[in-house]
Amino acid sequence: MRFTDDIAEVVEFTAEEAGIRLDVLLASVSGRSRSFAAEVIEEGLVEVNGRIPAKSLKVKKGDLIRMEIPVEEVPSLEPQPVDFDVIYEDENMIVVNKPAGVTVHPAPGSPDGTLVNGLLYRYKIEDYNDFRPGIVHRLDRDTSGLILVARNRDAREKLSSLFLNRTVDKRYLAFCWGTPKFDTMVVDEPIGRHPADRKKMAVREDGRSAKSKFIVKERYKNAFLAEVHIYTGRTHQIRVHAAHIGHPILDDSLYGGKHNRGYKIERQALHSWKLTFKSPFVQKECDFCAPIPHEMELLRERLLILK
């Protein structure tokens, strides 16, 4: 990986947990890969309590961390027509309703046809930094719903800070398997990489703190619709927590197991339907909603008939 001499943004924060490797923490906070974080540390662009650390350093709670994120030298991103709906746009941000099946940004397995390619086809986004211009948070490929996109570098820094400081209220709709005993279920279990399958995450004691709340909205035969509120933003968080409590997301090929049978909708039944936050640009409350996708509405109709 090659860097230019320009700095895209500076991230400063206080470590909330102890015992996490610095490169792992920086990858999570910045939304980059662990290898990216390691190279930034080796370039001397990271300080912990005012000192340049080793990438293997395990942080302590309360450590003051400063990370300069450099601009990467990367091949040009190709604007491409990609199908997605726009919920809202202004000079600073775009709110997109991402369809299931669309990857947010290019990666080794998905070099094009991503949301980023589609955004560059429709808009001028003045935030060229690696393969994620304008992206301040992500959704899994087969999760649909709201994505907040920055239109310039200043907007990216301000919007990223909302997610870093956990001031964005994120609500999802999920069709889950089973018959829950309670109408409200709070799952407060740490999440880390699965010990045997690197594609999966899992609840594990040495993972990072993660908290989700499932509120049952409708009950069906051996299934239910839940509104899910996440207090943290770990990889696959809702899917892992749902499976952990015995109520996996319907048609989740990675975590659903045998419970997928009979509910095939060719995507996981998870939708990011609501984002609420205080705008850093005009100091007013923003509240965006994305309607439930057609295929999930058809699933609901089938479940109501079975009920």
PDB file of C-alpha atoms in Angstrom:
ATOM      1  CA  MET A   1       0.000   0.000   0.000  1.00  0.00           C
ATOM      2  CA  ARG A   2       1.364   3.443  -0.938  1.00  0.00           C
ATOM      3  CA  PHE A   3       0.446   6.722   0.725  1.00  0.00           C
ATOM      4  CA  THR A   4       0.682  10.283  -0.554  1.00  0.00           C
ATOM      5  CA  ASP A   5       1.969  13.096   1.654  1.00  0.00           C
ATOM      6  CA  ASP A   6      -1.577  14.370   2.224  1.00  0.00           C
ATOM      7  CA  ILE A   7      -3.635  13.657   5.339  1.00  0.00           C
ATOM      8  CA  ALA A   8      -7.302  12.906   4.703  1.00  0.00           C
ATOM      9  CA  GLU A   9      -8.479  13.258   8.291  1.00  0.00           C
ATOM     10  CA  VAL A  10      -7.344  13.122  11.894  1.00  0.00           C
ATOM     11  CA  VAL A  11      -9.129  10.891  14.398  1.00  0.00           C
ATOM     12  CA  GLU A  12      -8.696  11.512  18.125  1.00  0.00           C
ATOM     13  CA  PHE A  13     -10.418   9.449  20.792  1.00  0.00           C
ATOM     14  CA  THR A  14     -10.089   7.880  24.232  1.00  0.00           C
ATOM     15  CA  ALA A  15      -9.905   4.094  24.512  1.00  0.00           C
ATOM     16  CA  GLU A  16     -13.037   2.756  26.217  1.00  0.00           C
ATOM     17  CA  GLU A  17     -11.755  -0.798  26.731  1.00  0.00           C
ATOM     18  CA  ALA A  18      -8.466  -2.339  27.812  1.00  0.00           C
ATOM     19  CA  GLY A  19      -6.553  -5.222  26.276  1.00  0.00           C
ATOM     20  CA  ILE A  20      -7.293  -4.630  22.579  1.00  0.00           C
ATOM     21  CA  ARG A  21      -4.366  -4.580  20.137  1.00  0.00           C
ATOM     22  CA  LEU A  22      -3.820  -1.090  18.792  1.00  0.00           C
ATOM     23  CA  ASP A  23      -3.979  -2.082  15.115  1.00  0.00           C
ATOM     24  CA  VAL A  24      -7.240  -3.966  15.700  1.00  0.00           C
ATOM     25  CA  LEU A  25      -8.792  -0.988  17.503  1.00  0.00           C
ATOM     26  CA  LEU A  26      -7.693   1.516  14.861  1.00  0.00           C
ATOM     27  CA  ALA A  27      -9.060  -0.671  12.074  1.00  0.00           C
ATOM     28  CA  SER A  28     -12.448  -0.742  13.798  1.00  0.00           C
ATOM     29  CA  VAL A  29     -12.542   2.972  14.586  1.00  0.00           C
ATOM     30  CA  SER A  30     -11.391   4.115  11.138  1.00  0.00           C
ATOM     31  CA  GLY A  31     -13.385   1.570   9.127  1.00  0.00           C
ATOM     32  CA  ARG A  32     -10.202   0.416   7.404  1.00  0.00           C
ATOM     33  CA  SER A  33      -8.465  -2.954   7.336  1.00  0.00           C
ATOM     34  CA  ARG A  34      -6.086  -4.157  10.028  1.00  0.00           C
ATOM     35  CA  SER A  35      -3.213  -4.103   7.514  1.00  0.00           C
ATOM     36  CA  PHE A  36      -4.014  -0.455   6.734  1.00  0.00           C
ATOM     37  CA  ALA A  37      -3.945   0.402  10.441  1.00  0.00           C
ATOM     38  CA  ALA A  38      -0.640  -1.447  10.886  1.00  0.00           C
ATOM     39  CA  GLU A  39       0.995   0.467   8.025  1.00  0.00           C
ATOM     40  CA  VAL A  40      -0.236   3.805   9.360  1.00  0.00           C
ATOM     41  CA  ILE A  41       1.311   2.956  12.736  1.00  0.00           C
ATOM     42  CA  GLU A  42       4.596   1.982  11.052  1.00  0.00           C
ATOM     43  CA  GLU A  43       4.570   5.296   9.162  1.00  0.00           C
ATOM     44  CA  GLY A  44       4.567   7.096  12.532  1.00  0.00           C
ATOM     45  CA  LEU A  45       1.107   8.581  12.025  1.00  0.00           C
ATOM     46  CA  VAL A  46      -0.316   7.278  15.310  1.00  0.00           C
ATOM     47  CA  GLU A  47       0.320   8.481  18.844  1.00  0.00           C
ATOM     48  CA  VAL A  48      -0.800   6.949  22.128  1.00  0.00           C
ATOM     49  CA  ASN A  49      -0.542   9.374  25.034  1.00  0.00           C
ATOM     50  CA  GLY A  50       1.786  11.494  22.912  1.00  0.00           C
ATOM     51  CA  ARG A  51       4.184   8.683  21.991  1.00  0.00           C
ATOM     52  CA  ILE A  52       4.629   6.631  18.825  1.00  0.00           C
ATOM     53  CA  PRO A  53       3.632   3.038  19.698  1.00  0.00           C
ATOM     54  CA  ALA A  54       4.158  -0.446  18.286  1.00  0.00           C
ATOM     55  CA  LYS A  55       1.267  -1.942  16.336  1.00  0.00           C
ATOM     56  CA  SER A  56       1.130  -4.845  18.815  1.00  0.00           C
ATOM     57  CA  LEU A  57       0.555  -2.508  21.767  1.00  0.00           C
ATOM     58  CA  LYS A  58      -2.465  -3.460  23.854  1.00  0.00           C
ATOM     59  CA  VAL A  59      -4.280  -0.297  24.829  1.00  0.00           C
ATOM     60  CA  LYS A  60      -5.376   0.617  28.314  1.00  0.00           C
ATOM     61  CA  LYS A  61      -8.696   2.161  29.195  1.00  0.00           C
ATOM     62  CA  GLY A  62      -8.316   5.929  29.089  1.00  0.00           C
ATOM     63  CA  ASP A  63      -5.414   5.973  26.617  1.00  0.00           C
ATOM     64  CA  LEU A  64      -5.478   9.083  24.424  1.00  0.00           C
ATOM     65  CA  ILE A  65      -5.099   8.000  20.808  1.00  0.00           C
ATOM     66  CA  ARG A  66      -4.439  10.191  17.785  1.00  0.00           C
ATOM     67  CA  MET A  67      -4.434   8.775  14.242  1.00  0.00           C
ATOM     68  CA  GLU A  68      -3.626  10.679  11.064  1.00  0.00           C
ATOM     69  CA  ILE A  69      -5.268   8.921   8.120  1.00  0.00           C
ATOM     70  CA  PRO A  70      -3.233   9.454   4.946  1.00  0.00           C
ATOM     71  CA  VAL A  71      -4.527   9.610   1.409  1.00  0.00           C
ATOM     72  CA  GLU A  72      -3.781   6.357  -0.397  1.00  0.00           C
ATOM     73  CA  GLU A  73      -2.439   6.036  -3.908  1.00  0.00           C
ATOM     74  CA  VAL A  74      -5.011   3.766  -5.512  1.00  0.00           C
ATOM     75  CA  PRO A  75      -6.265   2.970  -9.001  1.00  0.00           C
ATOM     76  CA  SER A  76      -9.031   5.290 -10.128  1.00  0.00           C
ATOM     77  CA  LEU A  77     -12.542   4.255  -9.191  1.00  0.00           C
ATOM     78  CA  GLU A  78     -14.790   3.788 -12.188  1.00  0.00           C
ATOM     79  CA  PRO A  79     -18.225   5.424 -12.076  1.00  0.00           C
ATOM     80  CA  GLN A  80     -20.827   2.789 -12.947  1.00  0.00           C
ATOM     81  CA  PRO A  81     -24.640   2.738 -13.041  1.00  0.00           C
ATOM     82  CA  VAL A  82     -25.855   0.953  -9.910  1.00  0.00           C
ATOM     83  CA  ASP A  83     -29.471   0.662  -8.784  1.00  0.00           C
ATOM     84  CA  PHE A  84     -30.323   2.441  -5.517  1.00  0.00           C
ATOM     85  CA  ASP A  85     -32.868   4.971  -4.253  1.00  0.00           C
ATOM     86  CA  VAL A  86     -31.980   8.330  -2.738  1.00  0.00           C
ATOM     87  CA  ILE A  87     -34.014   9.291   0.336  1.00  0.00           C
ATOM     88  CA  TYR A  88     -32.460  12.733   0.858  1.00  0.00           C
ATOM     89  CA  GLU A  89     -29.613  14.893  -0.422  1.00  0.00           C
ATOM     90  CA  ASP A  90     -28.109  18.324   0.206  1.00  0.00           C
ATOM     91  CA  GLU A  91     -24.690  19.932  -0.304  1.00  0.00           C
ATOM     92  CA  ASN A  92     -23.134  17.924   2.550  1.00  0.00           C
ATOM     93  CA  MET A  93     -24.725  14.485   2.585  1.00  0.00           C
ATOM     94  CA  ILE A  94     -26.755  11.892   0.729  1.00  0.00           C
ATOM     95  CA  VAL A  95     -29.046   9.353   2.385  1.00  0.00           C
ATOM     96  CA  VAL A  96     -29.276   6.202   0.276  1.00  0.00           C
ATOM     97  CA  ASN A  97     -31.618   3.216   0.475  1.00  0.00           C
ATOM     98  CA  LYS A  98     -29.217   0.398  -0.488  1.00  0.00           C
ATOM     99  CA  PRO A  99     -30.744  -2.723  -2.045  1.00  0.00           C
ATOM    100  CA  ALA A 100     -29.772  -6.161  -0.785  1.00  0.00           C
ATOM    101  CA  GLY A 101     -27.074  -7.745  -2.934  1.00  0.00           C
ATOM    102  CA  VAL A 102     -25.071  -4.533  -3.397  1.00  0.00           C
ATOM    103  CA  THR A 103     -21.691  -4.251  -1.660  1.00  0.00           C
ATOM    104  CA  VAL A 104     -21.016  -0.824  -0.136  1.00  0.00           C
ATOM    105  CA  HIS A 105     -17.466  -0.305  -1.443  1.00  0.00           C
ATOM    106  CA  PRO A 106     -14.915  -2.129  -3.614  1.00  0.00           C
ATOM    107  CA  ALA A 107     -12.975  -4.972  -2.017  1.00  0.00           C
ATOM    108  CA  PRO A 108     -10.846  -7.848  -3.351  1.00  0.00           C
ATOM    109  CA  GLY A 109     -13.914 -10.008  -3.942  1.00  0.00           C
ATOM    110  CA  SER A 110     -16.099  -7.134  -5.214  1.00  0.00           C
ATOM    111  CA  PRO A 111     -13.967  -4.804  -7.347  1.00  0.00           C
ATOM    112  CA  ASP A 112     -16.868  -3.018  -9.039  1.00  0.00           C
ATOM    113  CA  GLY A 113     -20.634  -2.715  -9.175  1.00  0.00           C
ATOM    114  CA  THR A 114     -20.643  -1.361  -5.626  1.00  0.00           C
ATOM    115  CA  LEU A 115     -22.602   1.467  -4.053  1.00  0.00           C
ATOM    116  CA  VAL A 116     -19.478   3.647  -4.273  1.00  0.00           C
ATOM    117  CA  ASN A 117     -19.253   3.074  -8.038  1.00  0.00           C
ATOM    118  CA  GLY A 118     -22.908   4.052  -8.332  1.00  0.00           C
ATOM    119  CA  LEU A 119     -22.494   7.158  -6.195  1.00  0.00           C
ATOM    120  CA  LEU A 120     -19.591   8.365  -8.340  1.00  0.00           C
ATOM    121  CA  TYR A 121     -21.746   7.800 -11.438  1.00  0.00           C
ATOM    122  CA  ARG A 122     -24.480  10.102 -10.107  1.00  0.00           C
ATOM    123  CA  TYR A 123     -22.616  12.594  -7.911  1.00  0.00           C
ATOM    124  CA  LYS A 124     -19.432  14.575  -7.534  1.00  0.00           C
ATOM    125  CA  ILE A 125     -18.044  13.412  -4.188  1.00  0.00           C
ATOM    126  CA  GLU A 126     -15.035  15.480  -3.128  1.00  0.00           C
ATOM    127  CA  ASP A 127     -13.589  12.906  -0.755  1.00  0.00           C
ATOM    128  CA  TYR A 128     -11.226  10.713  -2.755  1.00  0.00           C
ATOM    129  CA  ASN A 129      -9.496   8.608  -0.137  1.00  0.00           C
ATOM    130  CA  ASP A 130      -8.955   4.890  -0.872  1.00  0.00           C
ATOM    131  CA  PHE A 131     -11.955   2.870  -2.119  1.00  0.00           C
ATOM    132  CA  ARG A 132     -14.497   4.411   0.261  1.00  0.00           C
ATOM    133  CA  PRO A 133     -15.103   8.027  -0.783  1.00  0.00           C
ATOM    134  CA  GLY A 134     -17.918   9.466   1.299  1.00  0.00           C
ATOM    135  CA  ILE A 135     -18.593   6.262   3.225  1.00  0.00           C
ATOM    136  CA  VAL A 136     -18.939   6.783   6.998  1.00  0.00           C
ATOM    137  CA  HIS A 137     -20.586   3.470   7.950  1.00  0.00           C
ATOM    138  CA  ARG A 138     -21.481   0.200   6.250  1.00  0.00           C
ATOM    139  CA  LEU A 139     -24.118  -2.482   5.807  1.00  0.00           C
ATOM    140  CA  ASP A 140     -23.554  -6.125   4.923  1.00  0.00           C
ATOM    141  CA  ARG A 141     -23.981  -6.992   1.242  1.00  0.00           C
ATOM    142  CA  ASP A 142     -27.325  -8.753   1.767  1.00  0.00           C
ATOM    143  CA  THR A 143     -28.709  -6.242   4.277  1.00  0.00           C
ATOM    144  CA  SER A 144     -30.806  -3.494   2.713  1.00  0.00           C
ATOM    145  CA  GLY A 145     -31.562  -0.024   3.959  1.00  0.00           C
ATOM    146  CA  LEU A 146     -30.209   3.348   4.916  1.00  0.00           C
ATOM    147  CA  ILE A 147     -26.620   4.428   4.285  1.00  0.00           C
ATOM    148  CA  LEU A 148     -25.394   7.929   5.124  1.00  0.00           C
ATOM    149  CA  VAL A 149     -22.857   9.307   2.608  1.00  0.00           C
ATOM    150  CA  ALA A 150     -20.668  12.412   2.929  1.00  0.00           C
ATOM    151  CA  ARG A 151     -20.254  14.624  -0.153  1.00  0.00           C
ATOM    152  CA  ASN A 152     -16.943  16.200   0.858  1.00  0.00           C
ATOM    153  CA  ARG A 153     -14.034  15.662   3.223  1.00  0.00           C
ATOM    154  CA  ASP A 154     -15.274  18.074   5.903  1.00  0.00           C
ATOM    155  CA  ALA A 155     -18.677  16.383   5.904  1.00  0.00           C
ATOM    156  CA  ARG A 156     -17.032  12.975   6.177  1.00  0.00           C
ATOM    157  CA  GLU A 157     -15.106  13.994   9.288  1.00  0.00           C
ATOM    158  CA  LYS A 158     -18.215  15.433  10.948  1.00  0.00           C
ATOM    159  CA  LEU A 159     -20.500  12.530  10.058  1.00  0.00           C
ATOM    160  CA  SER A 160     -17.865   9.942  11.011  1.00  0.00           C
ATOM    161  CA  SER A 161     -17.629  11.530  14.448  1.00  0.00           C
ATOM    162  CA  LEU A 162     -21.356  10.931  14.992  1.00  0.00           C
ATOM    163  CA  PHE A 163     -20.857   7.183  14.574  1.00  0.00           C
ATOM    164  CA  LEU A 164     -17.600   7.190  16.538  1.00  0.00           C
ATOM    165  CA  ASN A 165     -19.339   8.916  19.455  1.00  0.00           C
ATOM    166  CA  ARG A 166     -22.436   6.681  19.122  1.00  0.00           C
ATOM    167  CA  THR A 167     -24.844   9.579  18.703  1.00  0.00           C
ATOM    168  CA  VAL A 168     -26.667   8.044  15.721  1.00  0.00           C
ATOM    169  CA  ASP A 169     -29.814   6.102  16.633  1.00  0.00           C
ATOM    170  CA  LYS A 170     -29.923   3.089  14.276  1.00  0.00           C
ATOM    171  CA  ARG A 171     -33.062   0.955  13.955  1.00  0.00           C
ATOM    172  CA  TYR A 172     -33.485  -2.210  11.901  1.00  0.00           C
ATOM    173  CA  LEU A 173     -36.362  -4.507  10.988  1.00  0.00           C
ATOM    174  CA  ALA A 174     -35.596  -8.222  11.176  1.00  0.00           C
ATOM    175  CA  PHE A 175     -37.659 -11.333  10.553  1.00  0.00           C
ATOM    176  CA  CYS A 176     -36.355 -13.961  12.967  1.00  0.00           C
ATOM    177  CA  TRP A 177     -36.952 -17.657  13.520  1.00  0.00           C
ATOM    178  CA  GLY A 178     -38.653 -19.072  16.615  1.00  0.00           C
ATOM    179  CA  THR A 179     -41.136 -18.166  19.324  1.00  0.00           C
ATOM    180  CA  PRO A 180     -39.562 -15.786  21.845  1.00  0.00           C
ATOM    181  CA  LYS A 181     -40.658 -15.902  25.481  1.00  0.00           C
ATOM    182  CA  PHE A 182     -40.430 -12.140  25.874  1.00  0.00           C
ATOM    183  CA  ASP A 183     -41.471  -9.138  23.793  1.00  0.00           C
ATOM    184  CA  THR A 184     -38.209  -7.326  24.552  1.00  0.00           C
ATOM    185  CA  MET A 185     -34.810  -9.011  24.565  1.00  0.00           C
ATOM    186  CA  VAL A 186     -31.569  -7.177  25.326  1.00  0.00           C
ATOM    187  CA  VAL A 187     -28.386  -8.938  24.244  1.00  0.00           C
ATOM    188  CA  ASP A 188     -25.231  -7.526  25.844  1.00  0.00           C
ATOM    189  CA  GLU A 189     -22.533  -9.958  24.694  1.00  0.00           C
ATOM    190  CA  PRO A 190     -19.043  -9.254  23.281  1.00  0.00           C
ATOM    191  CA  ILE A 191     -18.333 -10.137  19.662  1.00  0.00           C
ATOM    192  CA  GLY A 192     -15.072 -11.271  18.065  1.00  0.00           C
ATOM    193  CA  ARG A 193     -13.807 -13.266  15.119  1.00  0.00           C
ATOM    194  CA  HIS A 194     -15.061 -16.870  14.987  1.00  0.00           C
ATOM    195  CA  PRO A 195     -12.240 -19.207  16.102  1.00  0.00           C
ATOM    196  CA  ALA A 196     -12.717 -21.668  13.218  1.00  0.00           C
ATOM    197  CA  ASP A 197     -14.384 -19.733  10.379  1.00  0.00           C
ATOM    198  CA  ARG A 198     -12.736 -16.426   9.448  1.00  0.00           C
ATOM    199  CA  LYS A 199     -15.820 -15.338   7.493  1.00  0.00           C
ATOM    200  CA  LYS A 200     -17.919 -15.375  10.655  1.00  0.00           C
ATOM    201  CA  MET A 201     -18.085 -13.478  13.916  1.00  0.00           C
ATOM    202  CA  ALA A 202     -19.131 -15.020  17.227  1.00  0.00           C
ATOM    203  CA  VAL A 203     -19.988 -14.191  20.819  1.00  0.00           C
ATOM    204  CA  ARG A 204     -16.765 -14.673  22.764  1.00  0.00           C
ATOM    205  CA  GLU A 205     -15.440 -13.438  26.098  1.00  0.00           C
ATOM    206  CA  ASP A 206     -12.382 -11.771  24.587  1.00  0.00           C
ATOM    207  CA  GLY A 207     -14.433  -9.944  21.936  1.00  0.00           C
ATOM    208  CA  ARG A 208     -15.417  -6.285  21.813  1.00  0.00           C
ATOM    209  CA  SER A 209     -18.443  -5.075  23.756  1.00  0.00           C
ATOM    210  CA  ALA A 210     -21.687  -5.228  21.776  1.00  0.00           C
ATOM    211  CA  LYS A 211     -25.276  -4.499  22.749  1.00  0.00           C
ATOM    212  CA  SER A 212     -28.530  -4.997  20.821  1.00  0.00           C
ATOM    213  CA  LYS A 213     -32.201  -4.741  21.782  1.00  0.00           C
ATOM    214  CA  PHE A 214     -34.872  -6.812  19.994  1.00  0.00           C
ATOM    215  CA  ILE A 215     -38.492  -5.612  20.309  1.00  0.00           C
ATOM    216  CA  VAL A 216     -41.113  -8.036  18.980  1.00  0.00           C
ATOM    217  CA  LYS A 217     -43.593  -6.213  16.699  1.00  0.00           C
ATOM    218  CA  GLU A 218     -45.506  -9.162  15.176  1.00  0.00           C
ATOM    219  CA  ARG A 219     -45.633 -12.873  15.951  1.00  0.00           C
ATOM    220  CA  TYR A 220     -46.192 -15.643  13.401  1.00  0.00           C
ATOM    221  CA  LYS A 221     -45.938 -19.425  13.409  1.00  0.00           C
ATOM    222  CA  ASN A 222     -42.325 -20.159  14.424  1.00  0.00           C
ATOM    223  CA  ALA A 223     -41.212 -16.677  13.385  1.00  0.00           C
ATOM    224  CA  PHE A 224     -41.524 -13.026  14.384  1.00  0.00           C
ATOM    225  CA  LEU A 225     -40.804  -9.494  13.194  1.00  0.00           C
ATOM    226  CA  ALA A 226     -38.528  -7.468  15.462  1.00  0.00           C
ATOM    227  CA  GLU A 227     -37.415  -3.868  15.588  1.00  0.00           C
ATOM    228  CA  VAL A 228     -33.741  -3.956  16.500  1.00  0.00           C
ATOM    229  CA  HIS A 229     -31.857  -1.126  18.167  1.00  0.00           C
ATOM    230  CA  ILE A 230     -28.067  -1.416  18.194  1.00  0.00           C
ATOM    231  CA  TYR A 231     -26.001   0.537  20.711  1.00  0.00           C
ATOM    232  CA  THR A 232     -22.678  -0.474  19.138  1.00  0.00           C
ATOM    233  CA  GLY A 233     -21.659  -1.214  15.569  1.00  0.00           C
ATOM    234  CA  ARG A 234     -19.746  -4.479  15.457  1.00  0.00           C
ATOM    235  CA  THR A 235     -19.407  -6.549  12.289  1.00  0.00           C
ATOM    236  CA  HIS A 236     -22.492  -8.780  11.781  1.00  0.00           C
ATOM    237  CA  GLN A 237     -23.723  -7.653  15.226  1.00  0.00           C
ATOM    238  CA  ILE A 238     -27.473  -8.190  14.792  1.00  0.00           C
ATOM    239  CA  ARG A 239     -27.002 -11.480  12.966  1.00  0.00           C
ATOM    240  CA  VAL A 240     -24.613 -12.830  15.614  1.00  0.00           C
ATOM    241  CA  HIS A 241     -26.759 -11.713  18.560  1.00  0.00           C
ATOM    242  CA  ALA A 242     -29.949 -13.059  16.971  1.00  0.00           C
ATOM    243  CA  ALA A 243     -28.358 -16.466  16.391  1.00  0.00           C
ATOM    244  CA  HIS A 244     -26.841 -16.432  19.885  1.00  0.00           C
ATOM    245  CA  ILE A 245     -30.262 -16.161  21.566  1.00  0.00           C
ATOM    246  CA  GLY A 246     -31.691 -18.890  19.345  1.00  0.00           C
ATOM    247  CA  HIS A 247     -33.596 -16.613  16.959  1.00  0.00           C
ATOM    248  CA  PRO A 248     -31.459 -16.273  13.801  1.00  0.00           C
ATOM    249  CA  ILE A 249     -32.428 -13.942  10.972  1.00  0.00           C
ATOM    250  CA  LEU A 250     -34.517 -15.741   8.355  1.00  0.00           C
ATOM    251  CA  ASP A 251     -32.566 -16.728   5.234  1.00  0.00           C
ATOM    252  CA  ASP A 252     -29.217 -15.784   6.786  1.00  0.00           C
ATOM    253  CA  SER A 253     -26.929 -18.191   4.934  1.00  0.00           C
ATOM    254  CA  LEU A 254     -24.031 -17.604   7.337  1.00  0.00           C
ATOM    255  CA  TYR A 255     -25.753 -17.777  10.733  1.00  0.00           C
ATOM    256  CA  GLY A 256     -29.219 -19.214  10.035  1.00  0.00           C
ATOM    257  CA  GLY A 257     -28.360 -22.893   9.649  1.00  0.00           C
ATOM    258  CA  LYS A 258     -31.316 -25.273   9.373  1.00  0.00           C
ATOM    259  CA  HIS A 259     -33.769 -22.500  10.236  1.00  0.00           C
ATOM    260  CA  ASN A 260     -33.575 -21.172   6.662  1.00  0.00           C
ATOM    261  CA  ARG A 261     -35.750 -23.995   5.382  1.00  0.00           C
ATOM    262  CA  GLY A 262     -39.118 -22.873   4.055  1.00  0.00           C
ATOM    263  CA  TYR A 263     -38.409 -19.132   4.240  1.00  0.00           C
ATOM    264  CA  LYS A 264     -36.251 -18.576   1.159  1.00  0.00           C
ATOM    265  CA  ILE A 265     -36.300 -14.970  -0.042  1.00  0.00           C
ATOM    266  CA  GLU A 266     -32.776 -15.048  -1.571  1.00  0.00           C
ATOM    267  CA  ARG A 267     -31.431 -12.568   0.993  1.00  0.00           C
ATOM    268  CA  GLN A 268     -31.255 -12.241   4.750  1.00  0.00           C
ATOM    269  CA  ALA A 269     -34.430 -10.707   6.166  1.00  0.00           C
ATOM    270  CA  LEU A 270     -32.696  -7.700   7.731  1.00  0.00           C
ATOM    271  CA  HIS A 271     -33.330  -4.067   6.780  1.00  0.00           C
ATOM    272  CA  SER A 272     -31.868  -0.820   8.129  1.00  0.00           C
ATOM    273  CA  TRP A 273     -35.054   1.212   8.236  1.00  0.00           C
ATOM    274  CA  LYS A 274     -34.378   4.262  10.408  1.00  0.00           C
ATOM    275  CA  LEU A 275     -31.525   6.683  11.178  1.00  0.00           C
ATOM    276  CA  THR A 276     -31.898   9.546  13.649  1.00  0.00           C
ATOM    277  CA  PHE A 277     -29.163  12.029  14.532  1.00  0.00           C
ATOM    278  CA  LYS A 278     -28.488  15.704  15.146  1.00  0.00           C
ATOM    279  CA  SER A 279     -27.128  17.273  11.974  1.00  0.00           C
ATOM    280  CA  PRO A 280     -23.607  18.682  12.474  1.00  0.00           C
ATOM    281  CA  PHE A 281     -24.299  21.188   9.688  1.00  0.00           C
ATOM    282  CA  VAL A 282     -27.564  22.910  10.635  1.00  0.00           C
ATOM    283  CA  GLN A 283     -27.961  21.785  14.280  1.00  0.00           C
ATOM    284  CA  LYS A 284     -31.343  20.179  13.837  1.00  0.00           C
ATOM    285  CA  GLU A 285     -32.677  16.670  14.353  1.00  0.00           C
ATOM    286  CA  CYS A 286     -32.631  14.473  11.252  1.00  0.00           C
ATOM    287  CA  ASP A 287     -34.945  11.469  11.046  1.00  0.00           C
ATOM    288  CA  PHE A 288     -34.825   9.258   7.941  1.00  0.00           C
ATOM    289  CA  CYS A 289     -36.814   6.098   7.179  1.00  0.00           C
ATOM    290  CA  ALA A 290     -36.597   3.553   4.357  1.00  0.00           C
ATOM    291  CA  PRO A 291     -39.700   1.511   3.485  1.00  0.00           C
ATOM    292  CA  ILE A 292     -39.512  -2.238   3.928  1.00  0.00           C
ATOM    293  CA  PRO A 293     -38.336  -3.900   0.678  1.00  0.00           C
ATOM    294  CA  HIS A 294     -40.850  -5.677  -1.545  1.00  0.00           C
ATOM    295  CA  GLU A 295     -39.381  -9.150  -0.979  1.00  0.00           C
ATOM    296  CA  MET A 296     -39.565  -8.709   2.807  1.00  0.00           C
ATOM    297  CA  GLU A 297     -43.156  -7.469   2.531  1.00  0.00           C
ATOM    298  CA  LEU A 298     -44.008 -10.617   0.554  1.00  0.00           C
ATOM    299  CA  LEU A 299     -42.351 -12.693   3.281  1.00  0.00           C
ATOM    300  CA  ARG A 300     -44.507 -10.935   5.883  1.00  0.00           C
ATOM    301  CA  GLU A 301     -47.663 -11.720   3.889  1.00  0.00           C
ATOM    302  CA  ARG A 302     -46.720 -15.404   3.707  1.00  0.00           C
ATOM    303  CA  LEU A 303     -46.011 -15.503   7.431  1.00  0.00           C
ATOM    304  CA  LEU A 304     -49.372 -13.873   8.219  1.00  0.00           C
ATOM    305  CA  ILE A 305     -51.136 -16.552   6.163  1.00  0.00           C
ATOM    306  CA  LEU A 306     -49.267 -19.308   8.012  1.00  0.00           C
ATOM    307  CA  LYS A 307     -50.198 -17.703  11.308  1.00  0.00           C
TER     308      LYS A 307
END
